[in-house]
Amino acid sequence: MPLTRGQRLAQNAAEAAEVRAWQTHPDVVALRIERVRSQVDRLCWAGIVLGLAFTMTNVQVFAASGAGAWSLPWLAAWVLDPTVSLVLIAVLRAEQITSRYQVRTGRWVRAAKWFTLAATYVMNTWQSWAHGSAAGVVLHSVPPLLVFVAAEAVTDLRDKLADAVTVAMNARVNGRGTSPMHAPTDTSTGAVAETAADAPSAPSAAGEESDSREVITDAASAHPAGRRRGTFGEYREAARRAWHPGVVITPAWVREVTGCSRGLSSRLAASLRADLVAEWDRESQP
Protein backbone atom coordinates (compact mmCIF):
# COMPACT_ATOMS: atom_id res chain seq x y z
CA MET A 1 0.00 0.00 0.00
CA PRO A 2 1.37 3.43 -0.89
CA LEU A 3 2.03 5.76 2.01
CA THR A 4 -0.51 8.42 2.73
CA ARG A 5 0.43 12.07 2.81
CA GLY A 6 0.45 12.04 6.60
CA GLN A 7 2.65 8.96 6.74
CA ARG A 8 5.14 10.48 4.31
CA LEU A 9 5.17 13.67 6.34
CA ALA A 10 5.78 11.70 9.55
CA GLN A 11 8.56 9.74 7.87
CA ASN A 12 10.22 12.93 6.62
CA ALA A 13 9.87 14.50 10.06
CA ALA A 14 11.51 11.48 11.69
CA GLU A 15 14.41 11.63 9.23
CA ALA A 16 14.81 15.37 9.81
CA ALA A 17 14.82 14.82 13.57
CA GLU A 18 17.50 12.15 13.25
CA VAL A 19 19.67 14.40 11.08
CA ARG A 20 19.20 17.30 13.48
CA ALA A 21 20.10 15.12 16.45
CA TRP A 22 23.34 14.04 14.79
CA GLN A 23 24.17 17.60 13.71
CA THR A 24 24.06 18.73 17.33
CA HIS A 25 25.75 15.59 18.69
CA PRO A 26 29.03 16.46 20.48
CA ASP A 27 30.96 13.97 18.37
CA VAL A 28 29.82 15.62 15.14
CA VAL A 29 30.37 19.10 16.56
CA ALA A 30 33.85 18.10 17.69
CA LEU A 31 34.65 16.70 14.23
CA ARG A 32 33.54 19.92 12.55
CA ILE A 33 35.57 22.04 14.96
CA GLU A 34 38.63 19.86 14.39
CA ARG A 35 38.30 20.40 10.64
CA VAL A 36 38.00 24.15 11.14
CA ARG A 37 40.99 24.14 13.48
CA SER A 38 43.07 22.29 10.88
CA GLN A 39 42.08 24.83 8.24
CA VAL A 40 42.94 27.72 10.56
CA ASP A 41 46.35 26.21 11.33
CA ARG A 42 47.19 25.66 7.66
CA LEU A 43 46.11 29.16 6.61
CA CYS A 44 47.92 30.87 9.49
CA TRP A 45 51.10 28.89 8.90
CA ALA A 46 50.98 29.66 5.18
CA GLY A 47 50.66 33.39 5.92
CA ILE A 48 53.47 33.29 8.50
CA VAL A 49 55.87 31.38 6.23
CA LEU A 50 55.16 33.66 3.25
CA GLY A 51 55.61 36.74 5.41
CA LEU A 52 58.95 35.48 6.72
CA ALA A 53 60.04 34.58 3.19
CA PHE A 54 59.29 38.14 2.07
CA THR A 55 61.43 39.58 4.85
CA MET A 56 64.41 37.37 4.02
CA THR A 57 65.63 39.53 1.13
CA ASN A 58 65.32 42.77 3.09
CA VAL A 59 67.23 41.32 6.03
CA GLN A 60 69.96 40.04 3.69
CA VAL A 61 70.41 43.51 2.19
CA PHE A 62 70.52 45.01 5.69
CA ALA A 63 73.10 42.46 6.88
CA ALA A 64 75.27 42.58 3.74
CA SER A 65 75.77 46.38 4.09
CA GLY A 66 76.81 46.82 0.46
CA ALA A 67 79.14 43.81 0.31
CA GLY A 68 79.88 42.47 -3.14
CA ALA A 69 77.68 39.74 -4.56
CA TRP A 70 78.86 36.21 -3.74
CA SER A 71 81.46 37.48 -1.34
CA LEU A 72 81.74 35.83 2.08
CA PRO A 73 79.89 38.66 3.93
CA TRP A 74 77.20 38.66 1.23
CA LEU A 75 76.67 34.89 1.59
CA ALA A 76 76.75 35.01 5.40
CA ALA A 77 74.03 37.70 5.34
CA TRP A 78 71.56 35.12 4.00
CA VAL A 79 71.92 33.12 7.23
CA LEU A 80 70.68 35.88 9.54
CA ASP A 81 66.98 35.88 8.66
CA PRO A 82 66.56 32.06 8.65
CA THR A 83 68.24 31.97 12.08
CA VAL A 84 65.67 34.33 13.55
CA SER A 85 62.76 32.77 11.64
CA LEU A 86 63.58 29.20 12.73
CA VAL A 87 63.56 30.21 16.40
CA LEU A 88 60.22 31.95 15.91
CA ILE A 89 58.72 28.93 14.12
CA ALA A 90 59.97 26.62 16.89
CA VAL A 91 58.24 28.75 19.54
CA LEU A 92 55.02 28.91 17.55
CA ARG A 93 55.08 25.15 16.96
CA ALA A 94 55.48 24.52 20.69
CA GLU A 95 52.61 26.89 21.47
CA GLN A 96 50.49 25.00 18.97
CA ILE A 97 50.78 21.90 21.16
CA THR A 98 50.49 23.60 24.55
CA SER A 99 47.42 25.54 23.47
CA ARG A 100 45.61 22.31 22.56
CA TYR A 101 45.92 21.30 26.22
CA GLN A 102 45.26 24.88 27.36
CA VAL A 103 48.62 25.06 29.14
CA ARG A 104 50.09 28.54 29.34
CA THR A 105 53.76 29.05 28.55
CA GLY A 106 56.15 31.11 30.65
CA ARG A 107 57.53 34.60 30.26
CA TRP A 108 60.69 33.46 28.52
CA VAL A 109 58.70 31.86 25.75
CA ARG A 110 56.78 35.07 25.09
CA ALA A 111 60.02 37.04 25.36
CA ALA A 112 61.63 34.83 22.71
CA LYS A 113 58.64 35.24 20.40
CA TRP A 114 58.46 39.00 20.81
CA PHE A 115 62.23 39.43 20.44
CA THR A 116 62.38 37.48 17.18
CA LEU A 117 59.43 39.42 15.78
CA ALA A 118 60.89 42.76 16.89
CA ALA A 119 64.29 41.87 15.42
CA THR A 120 62.69 40.96 12.10
CA TYR A 121 60.77 44.25 12.04
CA VAL A 122 63.80 46.40 12.87
CA MET A 123 66.06 44.75 10.28
CA ASN A 124 63.35 45.10 7.61
CA THR A 125 62.60 48.77 8.17
CA TRP A 126 65.96 50.15 9.28
CA GLN A 127 67.09 51.38 5.88
CA SER A 128 63.70 52.90 5.13
CA TRP A 129 63.76 54.82 8.41
CA ALA A 130 67.37 55.91 7.78
CA HIS A 131 66.49 57.27 4.32
CA GLY A 132 63.26 58.84 5.50
CA SER A 133 61.16 56.85 3.03
CA ALA A 134 57.59 56.66 4.33
CA ALA A 135 56.55 54.35 1.51
CA GLY A 136 59.44 52.00 2.28
CA VAL A 137 58.55 51.96 5.98
CA VAL A 138 54.95 51.04 5.19
CA LEU A 139 55.96 48.42 2.62
CA HIS A 140 58.48 46.68 4.87
CA SER A 141 56.35 47.00 8.02
CA VAL A 142 53.32 45.10 6.74
CA PRO A 143 54.85 41.56 6.53
CA PRO A 144 56.57 41.58 9.97
CA LEU A 145 53.52 43.10 11.66
CA LEU A 146 51.27 40.59 9.92
CA VAL A 147 53.45 37.74 11.19
CA PHE A 148 53.35 39.25 14.68
CA VAL A 149 49.55 39.59 14.73
CA ALA A 150 49.04 36.11 13.25
CA ALA A 151 51.41 34.55 15.79
CA GLU A 152 49.44 36.10 18.65
CA ALA A 153 46.01 35.43 17.17
CA VAL A 154 46.53 31.80 16.23
CA THR A 155 47.22 30.82 19.87
CA ASP A 156 43.99 32.41 21.09
CA LEU A 157 42.05 30.88 18.21
CA ARG A 158 43.25 27.38 19.15
CA ASP A 159 42.23 27.99 22.78
CA LYS A 160 38.74 29.11 21.79
CA LEU A 161 38.25 26.24 19.37
CA ALA A 162 39.22 23.79 22.12
CA ASP A 163 36.74 25.52 24.46
CA ALA A 164 34.05 25.22 21.78
CA VAL A 165 34.26 21.42 21.91
CA THR A 166 34.01 21.51 25.71
CA VAL A 167 30.98 23.80 25.55
CA ALA A 168 29.27 21.51 23.05
CA MET A 169 29.88 18.46 25.24
CA ASN A 170 28.64 20.17 28.41
CA ALA A 171 25.58 21.54 26.62
CA ARG A 172 24.70 17.96 25.72
CA VAL A 173 25.32 16.85 29.30
CA ASN A 174 23.19 19.56 30.89
CA GLY A 175 20.35 19.38 28.41
CA ARG A 176 18.84 16.03 29.47
CA GLY A 177 17.51 16.88 32.93
CA THR A 178 19.65 16.05 35.90
CA SER A 179 19.85 16.46 39.61
CA PRO A 180 22.37 19.03 40.87
CA MET A 181 24.95 16.32 41.57
CA HIS A 182 24.65 14.13 38.47
CA ALA A 183 25.32 14.97 34.85
CA PRO A 184 23.84 12.70 32.16
CA THR A 185 25.76 11.98 29.02
CA ASP A 186 26.71 9.13 26.80
CA THR A 187 29.97 7.48 27.78
CA SER A 188 31.18 7.28 24.21
CA THR A 189 30.11 10.88 23.63
CA GLY A 190 32.27 12.18 26.43
CA ALA A 191 35.25 10.09 25.38
CA VAL A 192 35.18 11.05 21.71
CA ALA A 193 34.47 14.72 22.37
CA GLU A 194 37.32 14.84 24.83
CA THR A 195 39.63 13.25 22.28
CA ALA A 196 38.53 15.67 19.59
CA ALA A 197 39.23 18.61 21.87
CA ASP A 198 42.69 17.19 22.59
CA ALA A 199 42.08 17.69 26.28
CA PRO A 200 44.12 15.65 28.76
CA SER A 201 42.62 12.25 29.43
CA ALA A 202 41.20 11.45 32.83
CA PRO A 203 43.75 9.85 35.14
CA SER A 204 43.46 6.20 36.07
CA ALA A 205 42.30 5.03 39.48
CA ALA A 206 45.85 4.30 40.55
CA GLY A 207 46.97 7.67 39.20
CA GLU A 208 44.16 9.43 41.04
CA GLU A 209 45.15 7.83 44.33
CA SER A 210 48.73 8.84 43.74
CA ASP A 211 47.72 12.37 42.78
CA SER A 212 45.48 12.62 45.84
CA ARG A 213 48.48 12.00 48.06
CA GLU A 214 50.69 14.35 46.09
CA VAL A 215 50.78 17.93 47.24
CA ILE A 216 50.43 20.24 44.28
CA THR A 217 52.65 23.27 44.45
CA ASP A 218 50.75 26.18 42.93
CA ALA A 219 52.18 29.45 41.78
CA ALA A 220 52.26 32.24 44.33
CA SER A 221 49.94 34.31 42.20
CA ALA A 222 47.28 31.60 42.28
CA HIS A 223 47.24 31.41 46.07
CA PRO A 224 47.10 34.36 48.42
CA ALA A 225 49.78 34.56 51.07
CA GLY A 226 49.21 32.17 53.90
CA ARG A 227 46.74 29.95 52.05
CA ARG A 228 47.38 26.23 52.42
CA ARG A 229 48.26 24.31 49.30
CA GLY A 230 45.80 21.56 48.42
CA THR A 231 46.04 18.12 46.94
CA PHE A 232 44.62 17.03 43.61
CA GLY A 233 41.79 15.20 45.39
CA GLU A 234 40.90 18.22 47.51
CA TYR A 235 40.74 20.50 44.50
CA ARG A 236 38.61 18.00 42.61
CA GLU A 237 36.20 17.63 45.54
CA ALA A 238 35.88 21.41 45.82
CA ALA A 239 35.07 21.68 42.12
CA ARG A 240 32.63 18.77 42.44
CA ARG A 241 30.72 20.56 45.18
CA ALA A 242 30.65 23.81 43.21
CA TRP A 243 29.35 22.23 39.98
CA HIS A 244 25.63 22.23 39.10
CA PRO A 245 23.72 21.62 35.85
CA GLY A 246 24.18 24.47 33.43
CA VAL A 247 27.81 25.10 34.38
CA VAL A 248 30.35 24.50 31.61
CA ILE A 249 33.33 22.65 33.05
CA THR A 250 36.39 24.42 31.67
CA PRO A 251 39.88 24.94 33.12
CA ALA A 252 39.04 28.62 33.68
CA TRP A 253 35.95 27.69 35.73
CA VAL A 254 37.95 25.18 37.78
CA ARG A 255 40.57 27.83 38.57
CA GLU A 256 37.82 30.25 39.60
CA VAL A 257 36.11 27.91 42.09
CA THR A 258 39.20 26.17 43.48
CA GLY A 259 42.06 28.65 43.14
CA CYS A 260 44.34 25.97 41.67
CA SER A 261 47.18 26.67 39.29
CA ARG A 262 46.70 27.09 35.55
CA GLY A 263 48.60 23.91 34.70
CA LEU A 264 46.57 21.79 37.13
CA SER A 265 43.17 23.15 36.07
CA SER A 266 43.12 21.21 32.78
CA ARG A 267 43.65 17.89 34.59
CA LEU A 268 41.01 18.75 37.16
CA ALA A 269 38.46 19.69 34.48
CA ALA A 270 39.07 16.44 32.59
CA SER A 271 38.84 14.36 35.78
CA LEU A 272 35.62 16.07 36.90
CA ARG A 273 33.97 15.52 33.52
CA ALA A 274 34.97 11.85 33.62
CA ASP A 275 33.49 11.48 37.12
CA LEU A 276 30.18 13.00 36.03
CA VAL A 277 30.03 10.76 32.97
CA ALA A 278 30.73 7.67 35.08
CA GLU A 279 28.04 8.58 37.63
CA TRP A 280 25.41 9.11 34.98
CA ASP A 281 26.39 5.83 33.31
CA ARG A 282 25.91 3.97 36.60
CA GLU A 283 22.52 5.60 37.17
CA SER A 284 21.40 4.83 33.64
CA GLN A 285 21.99 1.10 34.07
CA PRO A 286 18.82 -0.88 34.93
XYZ file of C-alpha atoms in Angstrom:
286
model
C 0.000 0.000 0.000
C 1.369 3.434 -0.885
C 2.026 5.756 2.009
C -0.512 8.416 2.733
C 0.433 12.073 2.809
C 0.446 12.043 6.600
C 2.653 8.957 6.741
C 5.141 10.483 4.314
C 5.170 13.672 6.342
C 5.777 11.702 9.547
C 8.564 9.744 7.875
C 10.223 12.931 6.621
C 9.874 14.503 10.057
C 11.509 11.483 11.687
C 14.413 11.627 9.229
C 14.813 15.366 9.808
C 14.825 14.819 13.575
C 17.504 12.151 13.249
C 19.672 14.404 11.077
C 19.197 17.304 13.481
C 20.098 15.115 16.447
C 23.338 14.043 14.795
C 24.172 17.603 13.708
C 24.062 18.727 17.333
C 25.751 15.595 18.685
C 29.031 16.463 20.475
C 30.965 13.970 18.365
C 29.823 15.620 15.136
C 30.366 19.100 16.557
C 33.853 18.097 17.685
C 34.649 16.696 14.231
C 33.544 19.922 12.546
C 35.570 22.038 14.964
C 38.629 19.856 14.389
C 38.302 20.402 10.641
C 37.999 24.146 11.141
C 40.988 24.136 13.478
C 43.075 22.287 10.883
C 42.081 24.828 8.238
C 42.937 27.723 10.559
C 46.348 26.205 11.328
C 47.190 25.656 7.659
C 46.113 29.159 6.614
C 47.922 30.874 9.487
C 51.099 28.885 8.898
C 50.979 29.661 5.179
C 50.663 33.387 5.918
C 53.473 33.285 8.505
C 55.870 31.384 6.226
C 55.158 33.660 3.245
C 55.614 36.741 5.409
C 58.952 35.476 6.718
C 60.041 34.578 3.193
C 59.294 38.144 2.067
C 61.429 39.585 4.854
C 64.412 37.374 4.019
C 65.630 39.527 1.131
C 65.324 42.770 3.089
C 67.232 41.325 6.030
C 69.958 40.045 3.694
C 70.406 43.513 2.192
C 70.524 45.006 5.687
C 73.102 42.463 6.885
C 75.269 42.585 3.739
C 75.766 46.377 4.087
C 76.809 46.821 0.464
C 79.142 43.806 0.308
C 79.875 42.472 -3.142
C 77.685 39.736 -4.562
C 78.861 36.210 -3.741
C 81.464 37.479 -1.339
C 81.739 35.826 2.078
C 79.889 38.665 3.931
C 77.200 38.657 1.226
C 76.673 34.886 1.589
C 76.745 35.013 5.402
C 74.028 37.699 5.338
C 71.564 35.116 3.997
C 71.918 33.115 7.228
C 70.677 35.884 9.539
C 66.978 35.882 8.663
C 66.561 32.061 8.651
C 68.244 31.971 12.075
C 65.666 34.329 13.554
C 62.765 32.767 11.639
C 63.579 29.203 12.732
C 63.559 30.210 16.397
C 60.218 31.955 15.908
C 58.717 28.933 14.123
C 59.972 26.625 16.888
C 58.244 28.754 19.536
C 55.015 28.911 17.550
C 55.076 25.155 16.961
C 55.485 24.520 20.690
C 52.609 26.893 21.466
C 50.489 24.999 18.969
C 50.783 21.898 21.163
C 50.486 23.598 24.553
C 47.417 25.541 23.473
C 45.611 22.309 22.558
C 45.920 21.299 26.215
C 45.259 24.875 27.363
C 48.622 25.056 29.135
C 50.091 28.536 29.335
C 53.757 29.050 28.554
C 56.148 31.115 30.650
C 57.527 34.601 30.262
C 60.690 33.457 28.517
C 58.698 31.862 25.753
C 56.783 35.070 25.093
C 60.019 37.044 25.358
C 61.632 34.830 22.710
C 58.641 35.242 20.404
C 58.461 39.002 20.809
C 62.225 39.427 20.441
C 62.380 37.480 17.179
C 59.435 39.420 15.783
C 60.893 42.756 16.893
C 64.294 41.871 15.424
C 62.693 40.965 12.102
C 60.768 44.248 12.036
C 63.802 46.401 12.867
C 66.055 44.748 10.278
C 63.355 45.097 7.608
C 62.599 48.766 8.169
C 65.964 50.153 9.277
C 67.091 51.378 5.881
C 63.696 52.904 5.126
C 63.760 54.816 8.410
C 67.367 55.912 7.777
C 66.489 57.271 4.318
C 63.257 58.837 5.503
C 61.156 56.850 3.032
C 57.591 56.662 4.333
C 56.546 54.348 1.506
C 59.438 52.005 2.279
C 58.550 51.961 5.977
C 54.950 51.041 5.187
C 55.961 48.416 2.623
C 58.478 46.681 4.866
C 56.351 47.004 8.018
C 53.323 45.101 6.741
C 54.845 41.563 6.535
C 56.571 41.580 9.966
C 53.522 43.098 11.665
C 51.268 40.592 9.924
C 53.453 37.744 11.187
C 53.350 39.250 14.681
C 49.553 39.586 14.726
C 49.044 36.109 13.245
C 51.413 34.550 15.791
C 49.440 36.103 18.655
C 46.011 35.435 17.172
C 46.527 31.800 16.232
C 47.223 30.823 19.865
C 43.986 32.412 21.085
C 42.053 30.876 18.207
C 43.245 27.379 19.150
C 42.227 27.988 22.780
C 38.743 29.114 21.793
C 38.249 26.238 19.368
C 39.224 23.791 22.124
C 36.741 25.522 24.461
C 34.051 25.225 21.778
C 34.257 21.425 21.914
C 34.014 21.514 25.708
C 30.983 23.799 25.552
C 29.266 21.511 23.053
C 29.875 18.464 25.237
C 28.638 20.174 28.407
C 25.577 21.544 26.623
C 24.696 17.959 25.723
C 25.320 16.848 29.304
C 23.189 19.562 30.893
C 20.348 19.381 28.408
C 18.841 16.029 29.467
C 17.505 16.876 32.925
C 19.649 16.054 35.903
C 19.847 16.460 39.611
C 22.366 19.029 40.875
C 24.948 16.322 41.568
C 24.653 14.131 38.471
C 25.315 14.965 34.848
C 23.844 12.698 32.164
C 25.755 11.981 29.019
C 26.706 9.127 26.798
C 29.971 7.483 27.783
C 31.177 7.275 24.208
C 30.111 10.883 23.631
C 32.267 12.177 26.428
C 35.252 10.095 25.380
C 35.179 11.047 21.712
C 34.474 14.719 22.366
C 37.325 14.835 24.827
C 39.632 13.245 22.281
C 38.532 15.671 19.588
C 39.234 18.614 21.870
C 42.691 17.187 22.591
C 42.083 17.692 26.283
C 44.125 15.646 28.761
C 42.622 12.245 29.431
C 41.204 11.452 32.835
C 43.754 9.850 35.145
C 43.457 6.196 36.067
C 42.297 5.033 39.477
C 45.850 4.301 40.551
C 46.971 7.673 39.200
C 44.162 9.431 41.043
C 45.147 7.826 44.331
C 48.733 8.840 43.744
C 47.717 12.366 42.780
C 45.484 12.624 45.835
C 48.482 12.001 48.062
C 50.686 14.345 46.090
C 50.781 17.926 47.241
C 50.434 20.237 44.276
C 52.654 23.269 44.447
C 50.750 26.184 42.927
C 52.176 29.454 41.780
C 52.262 32.238 44.331
C 49.936 34.311 42.202
C 47.280 31.597 42.280
C 47.243 31.407 46.072
C 47.101 34.365 48.420
C 49.780 34.556 51.070
C 49.212 32.165 53.898
C 46.743 29.950 52.048
C 47.378 26.235 52.424
C 48.255 24.315 49.297
C 45.800 21.562 48.417
C 46.043 18.121 46.937
C 44.618 17.027 43.615
C 41.793 15.200 45.390
C 40.902 18.222 47.512
C 40.744 20.504 44.496
C 38.613 17.997 42.612
C 36.199 17.625 45.545
C 35.875 21.415 45.820
C 35.072 21.680 42.124
C 32.634 18.769 42.439
C 30.717 20.561 45.181
C 30.649 23.813 43.209
C 29.351 22.231 39.981
C 25.632 22.227 39.103
C 23.718 21.616 35.850
C 24.178 24.471 33.432
C 27.811 25.098 34.381
C 30.346 24.501 31.610
C 33.330 22.646 33.049
C 36.387 24.418 31.672
C 39.881 24.938 33.121
C 39.039 28.621 33.682
C 35.947 27.686 35.726
C 37.954 25.181 37.783
C 40.568 27.827 38.570
C 37.823 30.247 39.601
C 36.109 27.912 42.086
C 39.203 26.169 43.482
C 42.056 28.650 43.138
C 44.338 25.969 41.671
C 47.182 26.665 39.286
C 46.697 27.092 35.546
C 48.601 23.911 34.701
C 46.567 21.795 37.133
C 43.168 23.148 36.070
C 43.119 21.207 32.779
C 43.652 17.892 34.587
C 41.015 18.745 37.159
C 38.455 19.686 34.485
C 39.066 16.436 32.586
C 38.835 14.364 35.781
C 35.621 16.071 36.903
C 33.965 15.516 33.521
C 34.971 11.855 33.621
C 33.494 11.485 37.122
C 30.180 12.997 36.034
C 30.029 10.763 32.968
C 30.732 7.665 35.083
C 28.044 8.582 37.629
C 25.414 9.112 34.983
C 26.390 5.834 33.307
C 25.911 3.968 36.598
C 22.518 5.601 37.173
C 21.400 4.829 33.643
C 21.990 1.102 34.066
C 18.818 -0.876 34.930
